[in-house]
mmCIF file of C-alpha atoms in Angstrom:
data_model
loop_
_atom_site.group_PDB
_atom_site.id
_atom_site.type_symbol
_atom_site.label_atom_id
_atom_site.label_comp_id
_atom_site.label_asym_id
_atom_site.label_seq_id
_atom_site.Cartn_x
_atom_site.Cartn_y
_atom_site.Cartn_z
ATOM 1 C CA MET A 3 -76.108 160.130 -131.992
ATOM 2 C CA SER A 4 -75.743 160.545 -128.269
ATOM 3 C CA ASP A 5 -76.043 163.690 -126.141
ATOM 4 C CA TYR A 6 -74.269 162.463 -123.131
ATOM 5 C CA TYR A 7 -70.574 163.574 -123.574
ATOM 6 C CA ASN A 8 -67.518 162.399 -121.097
ATOM 7 C CA ALA A 9 -67.436 164.792 -118.344
ATOM 8 C CA PHE A 10 -65.795 163.024 -115.396
ATOM 9 C CA GLU A 11 -63.013 165.634 -114.643
ATOM 10 C CA MET A 12 -65.472 167.739 -112.775
ATOM 11 C CA SER A 13 -66.144 165.032 -110.706
ATOM 12 C CA PRO A 14 -64.224 163.906 -107.364
ATOM 13 C CA VAL A 15 -65.665 160.125 -107.404
ATOM 14 C CA PRO A 16 -61.926 158.327 -109.053
ATOM 15 C CA ALA A 17 -62.657 155.958 -112.045
ATOM 16 C CA PRO A 18 -64.143 152.818 -110.753
ATOM 17 C CA GLY A 19 -61.659 149.839 -110.144
ATOM 18 C CA PRO A 20 -60.300 147.624 -107.440
ATOM 19 C CA ASP A 21 -57.184 150.316 -106.724
ATOM 20 C CA ALA A 22 -59.852 153.359 -106.800
ATOM 21 C CA VAL A 23 -58.453 155.661 -103.994
ATOM 22 C CA PRO A 24 -61.151 157.874 -102.661
ATOM 23 C CA PRO A 25 -60.427 161.484 -102.665
ATOM 24 C CA GLU A 26 -59.762 163.276 -99.343
ATOM 25 C CA PRO A 27 -62.432 165.281 -97.762
ATOM 26 C CA PHE A 28 -62.891 168.551 -99.530
ATOM 27 C CA ARG A 29 -62.649 171.381 -97.202
ATOM 28 C CA GLY A 30 -63.052 174.356 -99.588
ATOM 29 C CA ILE A 31 -65.870 176.718 -99.860
ATOM 30 C CA TYR A 32 -67.839 177.044 -103.060
ATOM 31 C CA GLY A 33 -71.169 177.945 -104.042
ATOM 32 C CA MET A 34 -73.527 174.724 -103.547
ATOM 33 C CA PRO A 35 -74.753 173.630 -106.611
ATOM 34 C CA ALA A 36 -76.978 171.242 -104.861
ATOM 35 C CA PHE A 37 -76.860 170.133 -100.806
ATOM 36 C CA VAL A 38 -79.691 168.775 -98.862
ATOM 37 C CA THR A 39 -81.012 170.001 -95.727
ATOM 38 C CA ILE A 40 -82.642 167.089 -93.004
ATOM 39 C CA PRO A 41 -84.061 168.516 -89.989
ATOM 40 C CA THR A 42 -83.115 166.882 -86.620
ATOM 41 C CA SER A 43 -84.307 166.628 -83.005
ATOM 42 C CA ASP A 44 -81.119 165.483 -81.655
ATOM 43 C CA LEU A 45 -78.078 167.116 -83.099
ATOM 44 C CA ALA A 46 -75.299 165.614 -81.646
ATOM 45 C CA ALA A 47 -76.660 162.081 -82.185
ATOM 46 C CA SER A 48 -77.212 163.023 -85.938
ATOM 47 C CA VAL A 49 -73.914 164.722 -86.188
ATOM 48 C CA ASP A 50 -72.308 161.537 -84.474
ATOM 49 C CA PHE A 51 -74.004 158.971 -86.586
ATOM 50 C CA TRP A 52 -73.514 161.231 -90.306
ATOM 51 C CA VAL A 53 -69.509 161.708 -89.502
ATOM 52 C CA GLN A 54 -68.811 158.066 -87.518
ATOM 53 C CA GLY A 55 -71.262 155.943 -89.931
ATOM 54 C CA LEU A 56 -71.446 157.669 -93.088
ATOM 55 C CA GLY A 57 -67.670 159.164 -93.152
ATOM 56 C CA PHE A 58 -69.093 163.402 -93.286
ATOM 57 C CA PHE A 59 -66.770 165.945 -91.380
ATOM 58 C CA GLU A 60 -68.560 169.067 -90.078
ATOM 59 C CA LEU A 61 -67.245 171.807 -91.931
ATOM 60 C CA PHE A 62 -69.213 174.545 -89.894
ATOM 61 C CA SER A 63 -72.025 174.811 -87.615
ATOM 62 C CA VAL A 64 -74.176 177.563 -85.871
ATOM 63 C CA PRO A 65 -74.667 176.126 -82.260
ATOM 64 C CA GLY A 66 -77.715 174.766 -81.230
ATOM 65 C CA THR A 67 -79.201 175.353 -85.003
ATOM 66 C CA LEU A 68 -77.637 173.864 -87.805
ATOM 67 C CA VAL A 69 -74.012 171.447 -88.649
ATOM 68 C CA HIS A 70 -73.274 171.555 -92.408
ATOM 69 C CA LEU A 71 -71.422 168.169 -92.837
ATOM 70 C CA ARG A 72 -69.396 167.512 -95.939
ATOM 71 C CA ARG A 73 -67.359 164.631 -97.262
ATOM 72 C CA TRP A 74 -66.209 164.889 -101.070
ATOM 73 C CA ALA A 75 -66.543 168.255 -102.713
ATOM 74 C CA PHE A 76 -70.286 168.879 -103.958
ATOM 75 C CA GLN A 77 -71.396 165.929 -101.013
ATOM 76 C CA ASP A 78 -72.622 168.491 -98.432
ATOM 77 C CA VAL A 79 -75.425 168.284 -95.967
ATOM 78 C CA LEU A 80 -77.277 170.385 -93.595
ATOM 79 C CA LEU A 81 -78.392 168.630 -90.330
ATOM 80 C CA VAL A 82 -80.940 171.810 -89.151
ATOM 81 C CA VAL A 83 -82.353 171.368 -85.092
ATOM 82 C CA ALA A 84 -86.544 170.761 -85.500
ATOM 83 C CA ALA A 85 -89.180 169.974 -83.169
ATOM 84 C CA SER A 86 -89.514 166.249 -84.209
ATOM 85 C CA VAL A 87 -88.745 164.231 -87.244
ATOM 86 C CA PRO A 88 -90.772 161.869 -89.348
ATOM 87 C CA GLU A 89 -91.512 158.394 -87.515
ATOM 88 C CA GLN A 90 -90.649 156.744 -90.715
ATOM 89 C CA PRO A 91 -88.563 157.220 -93.512
ATOM 90 C CA PRO A 92 -89.991 158.455 -96.931
ATOM 91 C CA ALA A 93 -89.724 156.662 -99.805
ATOM 92 C CA MET A 94 -87.689 159.926 -101.432
ATOM 93 C CA GLY A 95 -84.380 159.488 -100.602
ATOM 94 C CA PHE A 96 -81.126 160.507 -101.792
ATOM 95 C CA SER A 97 -77.673 159.098 -102.973
ATOM 96 C CA PHE A 98 -73.737 160.204 -102.686
ATOM 97 C CA ALA A 99 -70.514 158.355 -104.141
ATOM 98 C CA GLY A 100 -67.630 156.466 -102.926
ATOM 99 C CA VAL A 101 -65.319 153.809 -104.013
ATOM 100 C CA LEU A 102 -65.994 149.665 -103.950
ATOM 101 C CA SER A 103 -63.971 149.734 -101.359
ATOM 102 C CA GLN A 104 -65.934 151.427 -98.937
ATOM 103 C CA VAL A 105 -69.244 149.718 -99.333
ATOM 104 C CA GLU A 106 -68.701 146.845 -96.961
ATOM 105 C CA SER A 107 -66.832 148.985 -94.114
ATOM 106 C CA LEU A 108 -69.430 151.265 -94.410
ATOM 107 C CA ALA A 109 -72.593 149.171 -94.075
ATOM 108 C CA GLU A 110 -70.745 147.283 -90.935
ATOM 109 C CA THR A 111 -69.977 150.866 -89.442
ATOM 110 C CA CYS A 112 -73.629 151.978 -89.773
ATOM 111 C CA ARG A 113 -74.752 148.326 -88.180
ATOM 112 C CA ALA A 114 -72.254 149.108 -84.879
ATOM 113 C CA LEU A 115 -73.843 152.605 -84.269
ATOM 114 C CA ARG A 116 -77.308 151.407 -85.335
ATOM 115 C CA PRO A 117 -77.944 147.662 -85.906
ATOM 116 C CA ASP A 118 -81.130 147.963 -87.982
ATOM 117 C CA SER A 119 -79.830 151.072 -89.656
ATOM 118 C CA ALA A 120 -77.920 149.247 -93.252
ATOM 119 C CA ASP A 121 -79.720 147.540 -95.842
ATOM 120 C CA GLY A 122 -77.217 145.390 -98.506
ATOM 121 C CA PRO A 123 -75.099 145.968 -100.161
ATOM 122 C CA ARG A 124 -76.709 144.998 -103.447
ATOM 123 C CA ASP A 125 -75.535 145.285 -106.990
ATOM 124 C CA THR A 126 -77.769 147.207 -109.145
ATOM 125 C CA ALA A 127 -79.011 147.086 -112.620
ATOM 126 C CA TRP A 128 -76.780 150.101 -113.901
ATOM 127 C CA ASN A 129 -73.253 148.749 -112.369
ATOM 128 C CA THR A 130 -73.205 149.935 -108.548
ATOM 129 C CA ARG A 131 -73.033 148.474 -105.482
ATOM 130 C CA ASP A 132 -75.110 150.000 -102.919
ATOM 131 C CA VAL A 133 -75.778 150.203 -99.524
ATOM 132 C CA GLU A 134 -79.076 151.796 -97.952
ATOM 133 C CA VAL A 135 -78.906 153.452 -94.688
ATOM 134 C CA ILE A 136 -81.724 154.849 -92.274
ATOM 135 C CA THR A 137 -80.090 157.700 -90.443
ATOM 136 C CA PRO A 138 -81.382 158.341 -86.848
ATOM 137 C CA GLU A 139 -83.607 161.296 -88.502
ATOM 138 C CA ASN A 140 -85.386 158.760 -90.376
ATOM 139 C CA ALA A 141 -83.672 159.823 -93.824
ATOM 140 C CA ARG A 142 -83.228 157.210 -96.146
ATOM 141 C CA VAL A 143 -79.645 158.022 -97.594
ATOM 142 C CA VAL A 144 -78.222 155.579 -100.038
ATOM 143 C CA PHE A 145 -74.387 154.642 -100.057
ATOM 144 C CA THR A 146 -73.177 154.150 -104.007
ATOM 145 C CA ALA A 147 -70.271 152.602 -105.523
ATOM 146 C CA ALA A 148 -69.348 152.292 -109.124
ATOM 147 C CA LYS A 149 -68.639 148.582 -110.053
ATOM 148 C CA PRO A 150 -65.176 148.069 -112.792
ATOM 149 C CA PHE A 151 -67.109 148.404 -116.222
ATOM 150 C CA ASP A 152 -67.212 145.179 -117.895
ATOM 151 C CA PRO A 153 -68.267 145.757 -121.772
ATOM 152 C CA ALA A 154 -69.443 141.691 -121.657
ATOM 153 C CA SER A 155 -71.901 142.349 -118.539
ATOM 154 C CA ARG A 156 -75.275 142.469 -118.552
ATOM 155 C CA GLU A 157 -75.439 145.594 -116.605
ATOM 156 C CA ALA A 158 -72.999 147.471 -119.767
ATOM 157 C CA ARG A 159 -75.781 146.024 -121.876
ATOM 158 C CA ASN A 160 -78.672 148.020 -119.794
ATOM 159 C CA LEU A 161 -76.136 151.371 -120.039
ATOM 160 C CA GLU A 162 -76.214 150.888 -123.607
ATOM 161 C CA ALA A 163 -79.979 150.256 -124.148
ATOM 162 C CA MET A 164 -80.261 153.521 -121.993
ATOM 163 C CA GLY A 165 -77.792 155.051 -124.781
ATOM 164 C CA ILE A 166 -74.867 155.359 -122.109
ATOM 165 C CA THR A 167 -71.832 153.720 -123.772
ATOM 166 C CA PRO A 168 -68.267 153.880 -122.646
ATOM 167 C CA PRO A 169 -65.529 156.394 -123.736
ATOM 168 C CA GLY A 170 -63.370 155.246 -126.863
ATOM 169 C CA ASP A 171 -66.050 152.165 -127.969
ATOM 170 C CA GLY A 172 -66.601 154.749 -131.277
ATOM 171 C CA HIS A 173 -70.312 154.982 -130.777
ATOM 172 C CA ALA A 174 -70.211 158.590 -129.215
ATOM 173 C CA ASP A 175 -69.626 161.598 -130.607
ATOM 174 C CA ASN A 176 -68.082 163.612 -128.280
ATOM 175 C CA GLU A 177 -65.968 166.243 -130.460
ATOM 176 C CA ARG A 178 -68.727 168.736 -130.538
ATOM 177 C CA HIS A 179 -69.095 168.646 -126.722
ATOM 178 C CA ALA A 180 -65.137 169.496 -126.349
#
């Protein structure tokens, strides 16, 4: 029995598929359950890359100090002014979700803004297609999109080995979680 259960209704990420439509940018104000803070020595250049390349929008700013960027609900980034930024990207990074139809264009747009900024897309063992992006402030960001689920795929077997089974397959006991 698995302790996992289907809770997709609380996520803005649509179900994967060739017709998946990304939600509109979310402009509501809420208590952020998590966010990332990224130091930048050139706030204007950073905002431009995040907005033009990664599809975020400026939710609000404190001029000369910080800009709060957002994409979908729960995809929040604070760019904060710093005297300097690391010369190399860290090993650690963070990921944000999109839909499969956005992967190629995001990679191309980032490369048009900064030629060596995007690596990929590449498919993962956990059934996503990812693009790794190094931003102007040397943050390591992964744009990830779920691929349609194929129960006969290697990825499905990988997920099942981790205890993650698709809804409706008869393996999950979700009644006690509802």
